[in-house]
Amino acid sequence: MNQEEIKTRLLEILEGIAPEIEPGELESDVDFREQLDMDSMDLLNFITAVHKQMGVNIPESDYPKLTSLDACVAYLISRI
Amino acid sequence: MTDFCMPSLGSDMEAGTLVEWNIQPGDEVHRGDIVAVVETVKGAIDVEIFEDGIIETLLVAPGTEIPVGTPLARLRACGEKTEPPSEKPAPEKLKQEEPVPTPGIAPSPGRQRISPFARRRAKELGMDLSTVIGSDPNRAITVFDIEATAKRLKAGLKTDMNAMRAAIAAAMSHSKREIPHYYLSAKVDMEPCMHWLETQNNQREPSERLLPVILIAKAMASVMARFPEFNGYYTSDGFAPSKNIHIGMAISLRGGGLIAPALHDCRNKDLDQLMSEFRDLVERARGGHLRSSEMSDPTITLSSLGERGVEEIMPIIFPPQVAIIGCGTVTEQPWAEGGKLSVRRGATISLAADHRVSDGHRGALFLSALAHQLQNPEKL
């Protein structure tokens, strides 16, 4: 999976969690948890969906690295 | 012959709109079966039946708004004689409005099935079908989803929120007017819980991971039996403690509003089961299809605002309950103990309770027992 594909997939997952977000509205260099008002359950659902769809098991200790969509993509590129 | 009536799904509900029947006359039903879907200000609720029997007649057609307590259907016990058919309402009319399933077509991702009747109605209203969100992703979009969406679009999405806001306002005003609250809070050492959770979650796949709020719910359930005056309902007959511990989990909804449906029977379930049921509960609270028992059963509530740096909550009791526990964010803090200063993770846990039923002294003991329970997460 390349960078663009990962980003598209992540956006799909996030849209499932925050259906009210308009595509393109999400700024990829800003904390998406804050932008989308995600709580710990939303984050866990996000991590679970990433695991199911991309096969990457993100440990809790790495959650702080997922500061933005761009950071997620960079993290996942290194793990896939 | 008994009547199955519109249930009260919380003290703030006066009426609900029947969306669809999942049963027909002649069907055998059992306690706990979901027999109807009712639209309330808190979304579409799956309504369960509370006794076994055979459906004699359906008294109300989908689309009707019905006050709480009004008979919806007539039920006869298994073996009881059938009533003359003349009493049945026009079944044709009921049938017409039922969603028409599309057999054999599996839902493809990103595209929802839609009943032919709903499609026709959408066309009449000139609606773009892609704007319609079904109340259940596993089921076809019904004409009621179409009507509901049309209503929301017309009102600029404000109708539903206003209704929910009004319902919350009514319940909370009632609570503050009638219930003499007292508030207590305690700083609780969360280091054992957080450390235990980290070790656990480190070995678990994401889908099996636990959240801290589950430990607090379980700890509440573990000590609750010793403090019955915080678990139950206060009605015109006074306080009735509940034998069961159904913790109402306060869940915020996207776009505003709040629901606190019951996590059933917390005492007899382990952490894994509670977590998996809580995940399901949050999903349904936000996506629709909470069950009627989840709306009406909570015996005490837990409100956790641990996401946004809130230090302490002074929560308001959901009537007819008599207590609510609030939990602030778990943060690292300077911790003085045994003459030494260290940095530990802690949280402020608070209790709001009904002074008609309990006093601050008992409240303090309850809170202290809860804090104590959280020091041994492996025993939860």
GROMACS .gro file of C-alpha atoms in nm:
model
  460
    1MET     CA    1   0.000   0.000   0.000
    2ASN     CA    2   0.142   0.340  -0.088
    3GLN     CA    3   0.107   0.668   0.098
    4GLU     CA    4  -0.201   0.783  -0.093
    5GLU     CA    5  -0.378   0.451  -0.051
    6ILE     CA    6  -0.314   0.449   0.322
    7LYS     CA    7  -0.441   0.804   0.354
    8THR     CA    8  -0.758   0.723   0.160
    9ARG     CA    9  -0.820   0.417   0.376
   10LEU     CA   10  -0.765   0.613   0.698
   11LEU     CA   11  -1.005   0.883   0.581
   12GLU     CA   12  -1.268   0.618   0.514
   13ILE     CA   13  -1.225   0.482   0.865
   14LEU     CA   14  -1.246   0.829   1.016
   15GLU     CA   15  -1.558   0.907   0.814
   16GLY     CA   16  -1.717   0.598   0.963
   17ILE     CA   17  -1.639   0.729   1.312
   18ALA     CA   18  -1.737   1.090   1.245
   19PRO     CA   19  -1.998   1.070   0.965
   20GLU     CA   20  -2.070   1.442   0.980
   21ILE     CA   21  -1.725   1.535   0.853
   22GLU     CA   22  -1.715   1.659   0.494
   23PRO     CA   23  -1.453   1.490   0.277
   24GLY     CA   24  -1.164   1.731   0.238
   25GLU     CA   25  -1.256   1.916   0.555
   26LEU     CA   26  -1.003   1.731   0.766
   27GLU     CA   27  -0.666   1.901   0.787
   28SER     CA   28  -0.403   1.633   0.761
   29ASP     CA   29  -0.138   1.806   0.972
   30VAL     CA   30  -0.360   1.880   1.273
   31ASP     CA   31  -0.458   1.647   1.560
   32PHE     CA   32  -0.752   1.454   1.416
   33ARG     CA   33  -0.872   1.346   1.759
   34GLU     CA   34  -0.939   1.708   1.844
   35GLN     CA   35  -1.069   1.804   1.501
   36LEU     CA   36  -1.318   1.520   1.506
   37ASP     CA   37  -1.389   1.540   1.880
   38MET     CA   38  -1.295   1.175   1.922
   39ASP     CA   39  -1.317   1.016   2.265
   40SER     CA   40  -1.122   0.712   2.384
   41MET     CA   41  -1.385   0.475   2.243
   42ASP     CA   42  -1.362   0.645   1.901
   43LEU     CA   43  -0.983   0.615   1.911
   44LEU     CA   44  -1.006   0.248   2.007
   45ASN     CA   45  -1.248   0.190   1.718
   46PHE     CA   46  -1.004   0.365   1.486
   47ILE     CA   47  -0.712   0.150   1.605
   48THR     CA   48  -0.928  -0.162   1.576
   49ALA     CA   49  -1.032  -0.075   1.220
   50VAL     CA   50  -0.668  -0.011   1.121
   51HIS     CA   51  -0.576  -0.349   1.264
   52LYS     CA   52  -0.860  -0.528   1.083
   53GLN     CA   53  -0.815  -0.356   0.749
   54MET     CA   54  -0.439  -0.312   0.726
   55GLY     CA   55  -0.313  -0.580   0.959
   56VAL     CA   56  -0.115  -0.334   1.171
   57ASN     CA   57  -0.154  -0.380   1.545
   58ILE     CA   58  -0.075  -0.040   1.697
   59PRO     CA   59   0.023  -0.082   2.063
   60GLU     CA   60  -0.115   0.164   2.316
   61SER     CA   61   0.234   0.297   2.380
   62ASP     CA   62   0.241   0.423   2.019
   63TYR     CA   63  -0.091   0.614   2.042
   64PRO     CA   64   0.093   0.942   2.120
   65LYS     CA   65   0.270   0.914   1.783
   66LEU     CA   66  -0.063   0.937   1.600
   67THR     CA   67  -0.086   1.312   1.633
   68SER     CA   68  -0.225   1.385   1.286
   69LEU     CA   69  -0.339   1.210   0.970
   70ASP     CA   70   0.005   1.271   0.816
   71ALA     CA   71   0.174   1.128   1.124
   72CYS     CA   72  -0.052   0.820   1.103
   73VAL     CA   73   0.039   0.767   0.741
   74ALA     CA   74   0.410   0.798   0.820
   75TYR     CA   75   0.373   0.559   1.112
   76LEU     CA   76   0.184   0.300   0.908
   77ILE     CA   77   0.426   0.321   0.613
   78SER     CA   78   0.702   0.219   0.851
   79ARG     CA   79   0.495  -0.072   0.985
   80ILE     CA   80   0.340  -0.221   0.670
   81MET     CA   81  -5.527  -1.141   2.732
   82THR     CA   82  -5.285  -0.864   2.818
   83ASP     CA   83  -5.197  -0.534   2.656
   84PHE     CA   84  -4.847  -0.453   2.546
   85CYS     CA   85  -4.813  -0.079   2.607
   86MET     CA   86  -4.579   0.196   2.492
   87PRO     CA   87  -4.301   0.171   2.752
   88SER     CA   88  -4.147   0.466   2.930
   89LEU     CA   89  -3.789   0.483   2.808
   90GLY     CA   90  -3.664   0.715   3.077
   91SER     CA   91  -3.831   0.977   3.291
   92ASP     CA   92  -3.798   1.236   3.017
   93MET     CA   93  -4.013   1.051   2.764
   94GLU     CA   94  -4.378   1.136   2.713
   95ALA     CA   95  -4.449   0.976   2.378
   96GLY     CA   96  -4.286   0.786   2.096
   97THR     CA   97  -4.362   0.724   1.730
   98LEU     CA   98  -4.407   0.366   1.622
   99VAL     CA   99  -4.170   0.317   1.330
  100GLU     CA  100  -4.227  -0.047   1.251
  101TRP     CA  101  -4.356  -0.375   1.385
  102ASN     CA  102  -4.121  -0.673   1.382
  103ILE     CA  103  -4.417  -0.903   1.453
  104GLN     CA  104  -4.753  -0.993   1.305
  105PRO     CA  105  -5.072  -1.127   1.461
  106GLY     CA  106  -5.028  -1.495   1.532
  107ASP     CA  107  -4.655  -1.470   1.606
  108GLU     CA  108  -4.529  -1.634   1.922
  109VAL     CA  109  -4.313  -1.398   2.126
  110HIS     CA  110  -4.088  -1.448   2.424
  111ARG     CA  111  -3.975  -1.218   2.698
  112GLY     CA  112  -3.691  -0.999   2.567
  113ASP     CA  113  -3.783  -1.031   2.199
  114ILE     CA  114  -3.762  -0.708   2.002
  115VAL     CA  115  -4.112  -0.656   1.874
  116ALA     CA  116  -4.114  -0.297   1.749
  117VAL     CA  117  -3.899   0.003   1.671
  118VAL     CA  118  -4.005   0.331   1.830
  119GLU     CA  119  -3.862   0.670   1.741
  120THR     CA  120  -3.800   0.889   2.046
  121VAL     CA  121  -3.615   1.214   2.096
  122LYS     CA  122  -3.314   0.996   2.177
  123GLY     CA  123  -3.327   0.812   1.847
  124ALA     CA  124  -3.483   0.488   1.729
  125ILE     CA  125  -3.522   0.238   2.013
  126ASP     CA  126  -3.578  -0.136   1.975
  127VAL     CA  127  -3.867  -0.218   2.204
  128GLU     CA  128  -3.863  -0.551   2.386
  129ILE     CA  129  -4.165  -0.739   2.511
  130PHE     CA  130  -4.176  -0.844   2.875
  131GLU     CA  131  -4.382  -1.160   2.864
  132ASP     CA  132  -4.430  -1.471   2.660
  133GLY     CA  133  -4.740  -1.512   2.448
  134ILE     CA  134  -4.897  -1.496   2.108
  135ILE     CA  135  -4.971  -1.167   1.935
  136GLU     CA  136  -5.348  -1.135   1.906
  137THR     CA  137  -5.380  -0.795   1.741
  138LEU     CA  138  -5.170  -0.495   1.658
  139LEU     CA  139  -5.359  -0.187   1.777
  140VAL     CA  140  -5.142   0.086   1.630
  141ALA     CA  141  -5.015   0.144   1.278
  142PRO     CA  142  -4.656   0.253   1.210
  143GLY     CA  143  -4.614   0.627   1.181
  144THR     CA  144  -4.839   0.703   1.477
  145GLU     CA  145  -4.718   0.905   1.775
  146ILE     CA  146  -4.832   0.736   2.094
  147PRO     CA  147  -4.822   0.853   2.457
  148VAL     CA  148  -4.639   0.636   2.711
  149GLY     CA  149  -4.870   0.371   2.859
  150THR     CA  150  -5.101   0.341   2.556
  151PRO     CA  151  -5.171  -0.018   2.445
  152LEU     CA  152  -4.985  -0.104   2.124
  153ALA     CA  153  -5.077  -0.466   2.084
  154ARG     CA  154  -5.284  -0.735   2.248
  155LEU     CA  155  -5.119  -1.052   2.364
  156ARG     CA  156  -5.272  -1.383   2.461
  157ALA     CA  157  -5.098  -1.649   2.666
  158CYS     CA  158  -4.996  -1.962   2.479
  159GLY     CA  159  -5.299  -2.192   2.480
  160GLU     CA  160  -5.548  -1.912   2.542
  161LYS     CA  161  -5.848  -1.896   2.305
  162THR     CA  162  -5.829  -1.667   2.003
  163GLU     CA  163  -6.053  -1.363   1.992
  164PRO     CA  164  -6.297  -1.326   1.704
  165PRO     CA  165  -6.117  -1.196   1.397
  166SER     CA  166  -6.354  -0.898   1.367
  167GLU     CA  167  -6.152  -0.717   1.634
  168LYS     CA  168  -5.838  -0.713   1.427
  169PRO     CA  169  -5.752  -0.382   1.268
  170ALA     CA  170  -5.720  -0.365   0.893
  171PRO     CA  171  -5.409  -0.576   0.842
  172GLU     CA  172  -5.368  -0.462   0.484
  173LYS     CA  173  -5.296  -0.109   0.591
  174LEU     CA  174  -5.035  -0.224   0.842
  175LYS     CA  175  -4.870  -0.445   0.586
  176GLN     CA  176  -4.838  -0.169   0.334
  177GLU     CA  177  -4.628   0.043   0.561
  178GLU     CA  178  -4.392  -0.229   0.672
  179PRO     CA  179  -4.045  -0.216   0.522
  180VAL     CA  180  -4.014  -0.453   0.232
  181PRO     CA  181  -3.700  -0.660   0.262
  182THR     CA  182  -3.502  -0.737  -0.049
  183PRO     CA  183  -3.434  -1.107  -0.014
  184GLY     CA  184  -3.113  -1.261  -0.130
  185ILE     CA  185  -2.924  -0.938  -0.182
  186ALA     CA  186  -2.636  -0.898   0.054
  187PRO     CA  187  -2.561  -0.539   0.148
  188SER     CA  188  -2.258  -0.422  -0.042
  189PRO     CA  189  -2.025  -0.187   0.144
  190GLY     CA  190  -2.101   0.178   0.096
  191ARG     CA  191  -2.440   0.109  -0.058
  192GLN     CA  192  -2.746   0.052   0.149
  193ARG     CA  193  -3.049  -0.149   0.049
  194ILE     CA  194  -3.373   0.038   0.028
  195SER     CA  195  -3.729  -0.087   0.031
  196PRO     CA  196  -3.930  -0.023  -0.289
  197PHE     CA  197  -4.189   0.171  -0.091
  198ALA     CA  198  -3.917   0.391   0.058
  199ARG     CA  199  -3.770   0.446  -0.287
  200ARG     CA  200  -4.107   0.559  -0.419
  201ARG     CA  201  -4.158   0.797  -0.128
  202ALA     CA  202  -3.810   0.945  -0.174
  203LYS     CA  203  -3.892   1.006  -0.539
  204GLU     CA  204  -4.217   1.179  -0.443
  205LEU     CA  205  -4.027   1.405  -0.206
  206GLY     CA  206  -3.758   1.467  -0.464
  207MET     CA  207  -3.490   1.344  -0.227
  208ASP     CA  208  -3.139   1.235  -0.309
  209LEU     CA  209  -3.116   0.881  -0.172
  210SER     CA  210  -2.749   0.919  -0.089
  211THR     CA  211  -2.844   1.170   0.180
  212VAL     CA  212  -3.057   0.916   0.362
  213ILE     CA  213  -2.900   0.728   0.647
  214GLY     CA  214  -3.082   0.413   0.748
  215SER     CA  215  -3.153   0.354   1.115
  216ASP     CA  216  -2.981   0.017   1.090
  217PRO     CA  217  -2.694  -0.058   0.849
  218ASN     CA  218  -2.795  -0.425   0.844
  219ARG     CA  219  -3.145  -0.351   0.731
  220ALA     CA  220  -3.297  -0.187   0.428
  221ILE     CA  221  -3.378   0.183   0.444
  222THR     CA  222  -3.746   0.214   0.526
  223VAL     CA  223  -4.000   0.478   0.442
  224PHE     CA  224  -3.958   0.606   0.797
  225ASP     CA  225  -3.590   0.674   0.743
  226ILE     CA  226  -3.697   0.875   0.438
  227GLU     CA  227  -3.960   1.069   0.632
  228ALA     CA  228  -3.722   1.131   0.922
  229THR     CA  229  -3.448   1.255   0.691
  230ALA     CA  230  -3.694   1.477   0.501
  231LYS     CA  231  -3.809   1.624   0.831
  232ARG     CA  232  -3.455   1.688   0.946
  233LEU     CA  233  -3.352   1.845   0.616
  234LYS     CA  234  -3.657   2.070   0.621
  235ALA     CA  235  -3.580   2.189   0.971
  236GLY     CA  236  -3.215   2.247   0.888
  237LEU     CA  237  -3.117   1.953   1.115
  238LYS     CA  238  -3.239   2.142   1.418
  239THR     CA  239  -3.560   1.959   1.500
  240ASP     CA  240  -3.408   1.650   1.652
  241MET     CA  241  -3.146   1.832   1.855
  242ASN     CA  242  -3.409   2.068   1.994
  243ALA     CA  243  -3.624   1.774   2.095
  244MET     CA  244  -3.333   1.605   2.268
  245ARG     CA  245  -3.229   1.930   2.434
  246ALA     CA  246  -3.585   1.975   2.560
  247ALA     CA  247  -3.590   1.619   2.696
  248ILE     CA  248  -3.258   1.666   2.877
  249ALA     CA  249  -3.378   2.003   3.008
  250ALA     CA  250  -3.697   1.846   3.143
  251ALA     CA  251  -3.517   1.558   3.315
  252MET     CA  252  -3.242   1.773   3.463
  253SER     CA  253  -3.481   2.048   3.577
  254HIS     CA  254  -3.693   1.783   3.745
  255SER     CA  255  -3.382   1.642   3.909
  256LYS     CA  256  -3.256   1.977   4.039
  257ARG     CA  257  -3.606   2.076   4.154
  258GLU     CA  258  -3.695   1.752   4.332
  259ILE     CA  259  -3.372   1.587   4.439
  260PRO     CA  260  -3.172   1.739   4.725
  261HIS     CA  261  -2.829   1.654   4.588
  262TYR     CA  262  -2.518   1.636   4.798
  263TYR     CA  263  -2.176   1.610   4.639
  264LEU     CA  264  -1.858   1.441   4.757
  265SER     CA  265  -1.534   1.385   4.578
  266ALA     CA  266  -1.211   1.200   4.640
  267LYS     CA  267  -0.872   1.196   4.475
  268VAL     CA  268  -0.808   0.835   4.378
  269ASP     CA  269  -0.472   0.675   4.304
  270MET     CA  270  -0.522   0.532   3.954
  271GLU     CA  271  -0.162   0.408   3.916
  272PRO     CA  272  -0.249   0.041   3.991
  273CYS     CA  273  -0.539   0.048   3.742
  274MET     CA  274  -0.345   0.223   3.467
  275HIS     CA  275  -0.043  -0.002   3.512
  276TRP     CA  276  -0.258  -0.315   3.508
  277LEU     CA  277  -0.445  -0.191   3.199
  278GLU     CA  278  -0.122  -0.117   3.014
  279THR     CA  279   0.009  -0.467   3.084
  280GLN     CA  280  -0.320  -0.622   2.981
  281ASN     CA  281  -0.370  -0.414   2.667
  282ASN     CA  282  -0.012  -0.472   2.560
  283GLN     CA  283  -0.096  -0.842   2.522
  284ARG     CA  284  -0.428  -0.782   2.353
  285GLU     CA  285  -0.533  -0.710   1.999
  286PRO     CA  286  -0.711  -0.376   1.958
  287SER     CA  287  -1.054  -0.539   1.945
  288GLU     CA  288  -0.995  -0.694   2.289
  289ARG     CA  289  -0.849  -0.390   2.466
  290LEU     CA  290  -1.008  -0.244   2.776
  291LEU     CA  291  -1.079   0.120   2.863
  292PRO     CA  292  -1.033   0.260   3.217
  293VAL     CA  293  -1.404   0.341   3.247
  294ILE     CA  294  -1.481  -0.033   3.249
  295LEU     CA  295  -1.266  -0.080   3.560
  296ILE     CA  296  -1.458   0.195   3.734
  297ALA     CA  297  -1.794   0.045   3.634
  298LYS     CA  298  -1.687  -0.296   3.756
  299ALA     CA  299  -1.550  -0.152   4.082
  300MET     CA  300  -1.884   0.025   4.139
  301ALA     CA  301  -2.069  -0.301   4.084
  302SER     CA  302  -1.836  -0.486   4.321
  303VAL     CA  303  -1.902  -0.258   4.617
  304MET     CA  304  -2.265  -0.171   4.538
  305ALA     CA  305  -2.417  -0.459   4.737
  306ARG     CA  306  -2.279  -0.302   5.056
  307PHE     CA  307  -2.437   0.033   4.969
  308PRO     CA  308  -2.791  -0.042   4.850
  309GLU     CA  309  -2.909   0.311   4.923
  310PHE     CA  310  -2.727   0.436   4.613
  311ASN     CA  311  -2.865   0.178   4.372
  312GLY     CA  312  -3.232   0.189   4.280
  313TYR     CA  313  -3.528   0.414   4.213
  314TYR     CA  314  -3.707   0.688   4.401
  315THR     CA  315  -4.075   0.706   4.310
  316SER     CA  316  -4.393   0.843   4.471
  317ASP     CA  317  -4.381   0.538   4.700
  318GLY     CA  318  -4.036   0.631   4.823
  319PHE     CA  319  -3.706   0.459   4.759
  320ALA     CA  320  -3.685   0.104   4.631
  321PRO     CA  321  -3.334  -0.043   4.615
  322SER     CA  322  -3.260  -0.263   4.316
  323LYS     CA  323  -3.118  -0.614   4.346
  324ASN     CA  324  -2.959  -0.579   4.004
  325ILE     CA  325  -2.679  -0.342   3.919
  326HIS     CA  326  -2.744  -0.185   3.583
  327ILE     CA  327  -2.499   0.102   3.540
  328GLY     CA  328  -2.617   0.382   3.312
  329MET     CA  329  -2.313   0.478   3.103
  330ALA     CA  330  -2.326   0.845   3.008
  331ILE     CA  331  -2.245   0.858   2.636
  332SER     CA  332  -2.214   1.187   2.452
  333LEU     CA  333  -2.356   1.196   2.103
  334ARG     CA  334  -2.184   1.348   1.804
  335GLY     CA  335  -2.337   1.683   1.735
  336GLY     CA  336  -2.451   1.724   2.095
  337GLY     CA  337  -2.681   1.555   2.339
  338LEU     CA  338  -2.637   1.271   2.579
  339ILE     CA  339  -2.775   0.925   2.652
  340ALA     CA  340  -2.702   0.707   2.954
  341PRO     CA  341  -2.822   0.356   2.864
  342ALA     CA  342  -2.776   0.062   3.097
  343LEU     CA  343  -2.482  -0.173   3.095
  344HIS     CA  344  -2.683  -0.463   3.230
  345ASP     CA  345  -2.599  -0.674   3.532
  346CYS     CA  346  -2.247  -0.543   3.592
  347ARG     CA  347  -2.193  -0.753   3.905
  348ASN     CA  348  -2.214  -1.088   3.730
  349LYS     CA  349  -2.005  -1.010   3.424
  350ASP     CA  350  -1.629  -0.998   3.390
  351LEU     CA  351  -1.430  -0.708   3.248
  352ASP     CA  352  -1.405  -0.858   2.898
  353GLN     CA  353  -1.776  -0.913   2.871
  354LEU     CA  354  -1.853  -0.567   3.010
  355MET     CA  355  -1.611  -0.406   2.766
  356SER     CA  356  -1.753  -0.586   2.467
  357GLU     CA  357  -2.107  -0.494   2.572
  358PHE     CA  358  -2.000  -0.134   2.634
  359ARG     CA  359  -1.852  -0.109   2.283
  360ASP     CA  360  -2.176  -0.236   2.140
  361LEU     CA  361  -2.373   0.003   2.360
  362VAL     CA  362  -2.175   0.308   2.247
  363GLU     CA  363  -2.211   0.206   1.885
  364ARG     CA  364  -2.586   0.171   1.919
  365ALA     CA  365  -2.621   0.487   2.129
  366ARG     CA  366  -2.461   0.677   1.842
  367GLY     CA  367  -2.599   0.477   1.551
  368GLY     CA  368  -2.945   0.380   1.671
  369HIS     CA  369  -3.116   0.067   1.801
  370LEU     CA  370  -3.071   0.091   2.173
  371ARG     CA  371  -3.312  -0.146   2.345
  372SER     CA  372  -3.603  -0.035   2.557
  373SER     CA  373  -3.466  -0.213   2.865
  374GLU     CA  374  -3.135  -0.027   2.827
  375MET     CA  375  -3.325   0.301   2.832
  376SER     CA  376  -3.542   0.223   3.134
  377ASP     CA  377  -3.321   0.000   3.354
  378PRO     CA  378  -3.021   0.200   3.485
  379THR     CA  379  -3.006   0.183   3.865
  380ILE     CA  380  -2.710   0.423   3.902
  381THR     CA  381  -2.514   0.625   3.644
  382LEU     CA  382  -2.145   0.665   3.565
  383SER     CA  383  -2.030   0.980   3.388
  384SER     CA  384  -1.672   0.982   3.275
  385LEU     CA  385  -1.539   1.298   3.115
  386GLY     CA  386  -1.188   1.171   3.097
  387GLU     CA  387  -1.110   1.298   2.751
  388ARG     CA  388  -1.077   1.671   2.765
  389GLY     CA  389  -0.876   1.744   3.074
  390VAL     CA  390  -1.175   1.789   3.303
  391GLU     CA  391  -1.050   1.751   3.657
  392GLU     CA  392  -1.372   1.697   3.844
  393ILE     CA  393  -1.740   1.650   3.764
  394MET     CA  394  -2.030   1.751   3.981
  395PRO     CA  395  -2.289   1.538   3.805
  396ILE     CA  396  -2.668   1.565   3.818
  397ILE     CA  397  -2.870   1.259   3.912
  398PHE     CA  398  -3.092   1.105   3.640
  399PRO     CA  399  -3.432   1.059   3.803
  400PRO     CA  400  -3.569   0.821   3.923
  401GLN     CA  401  -3.217   0.708   4.018
  402VAL     CA  402  -3.064   0.831   4.341
  403ALA     CA  403  -2.692   0.852   4.268
  404ILE     CA  404  -2.438   0.919   3.997
  405ILE     CA  405  -2.062   0.873   3.993
  406GLY     CA  406  -1.844   1.114   3.798
  407CYS     CA  407  -1.484   1.055   3.696
  408GLY     CA  408  -1.241   1.324   3.583
  409THR     CA  409  -0.934   1.285   3.364
  410VAL     CA  410  -0.658   1.056   3.482
  411THR     CA  411  -0.349   1.277   3.506
  412GLU     CA  412  -0.001   1.260   3.648
  413GLN     CA  413   0.010   1.451   3.972
  414PRO     CA  414   0.235   1.514   4.269
  415TRP     CA  415   0.140   1.252   4.523
  416ALA     CA  416   0.230   1.286   4.891
  417GLU     CA  417   0.221   0.961   5.084
  418GLY     CA  418   0.408   0.827   5.386
  419GLY     CA  419   0.611   1.147   5.412
  420LYS     CA  420   0.735   1.113   5.057
  421LEU     CA  421   0.647   1.296   4.740
  422SER     CA  422   0.616   1.109   4.412
  423VAL     CA  423   0.443   1.146   4.077
  424ARG     CA  424   0.147   0.918   4.029
  425ARG     CA  425  -0.151   0.900   3.800
  426GLY     CA  426  -0.468   0.993   3.978
  427ALA     CA  427  -0.825   1.098   3.911
  428THR     CA  428  -1.093   1.279   4.105
  429ILE     CA  429  -1.396   1.058   4.144
  430SER     CA  430  -1.712   1.225   4.264
  431LEU     CA  431  -2.051   1.117   4.389
  432ALA     CA  432  -2.377   1.307   4.368
  433ALA     CA  433  -2.645   1.139   4.577
  434ASP     CA  434  -3.003   1.194   4.689
  435HIS     CA  435  -3.026   1.325   5.046
  436ARG     CA  436  -3.378   1.184   5.081
  437VAL     CA  437  -3.222   0.839   5.071
  438SER     CA  438  -2.869   0.866   5.206
  439ASP     CA  439  -2.639   1.092   5.404
  440GLY     CA  440  -2.291   1.223   5.336
  441HIS     CA  441  -2.136   0.981   5.582
  442ARG     CA  442  -2.261   0.678   5.389
  443GLY     CA  443  -2.168   0.852   5.065
  444ALA     CA  444  -1.814   0.895   5.193
  445LEU     CA  445  -1.795   0.525   5.283
  446PHE     CA  446  -1.924   0.431   4.938
  447LEU     CA  447  -1.671   0.653   4.764
  448SER     CA  448  -1.391   0.524   4.985
  449ALA     CA  449  -1.488   0.160   4.916
  450LEU     CA  450  -1.486   0.238   4.545
  451ALA     CA  451  -1.140   0.397   4.567
  452HIS     CA  452  -1.016   0.098   4.765
  453GLN     CA  453  -1.155  -0.146   4.507
  454LEU     CA  454  -0.962   0.037   4.234
  455GLN     CA  455  -0.632  -0.035   4.409
  456ASN     CA  456  -0.661  -0.403   4.318
  457PRO     CA  457  -0.763  -0.409   3.952
  458GLU     CA  458  -0.655  -0.773   3.913
  459LYS     CA  459  -0.932  -0.868   4.154
  460LEU     CA  460  -1.206  -0.691   3.959
   0.00000   0.00000   0.00000
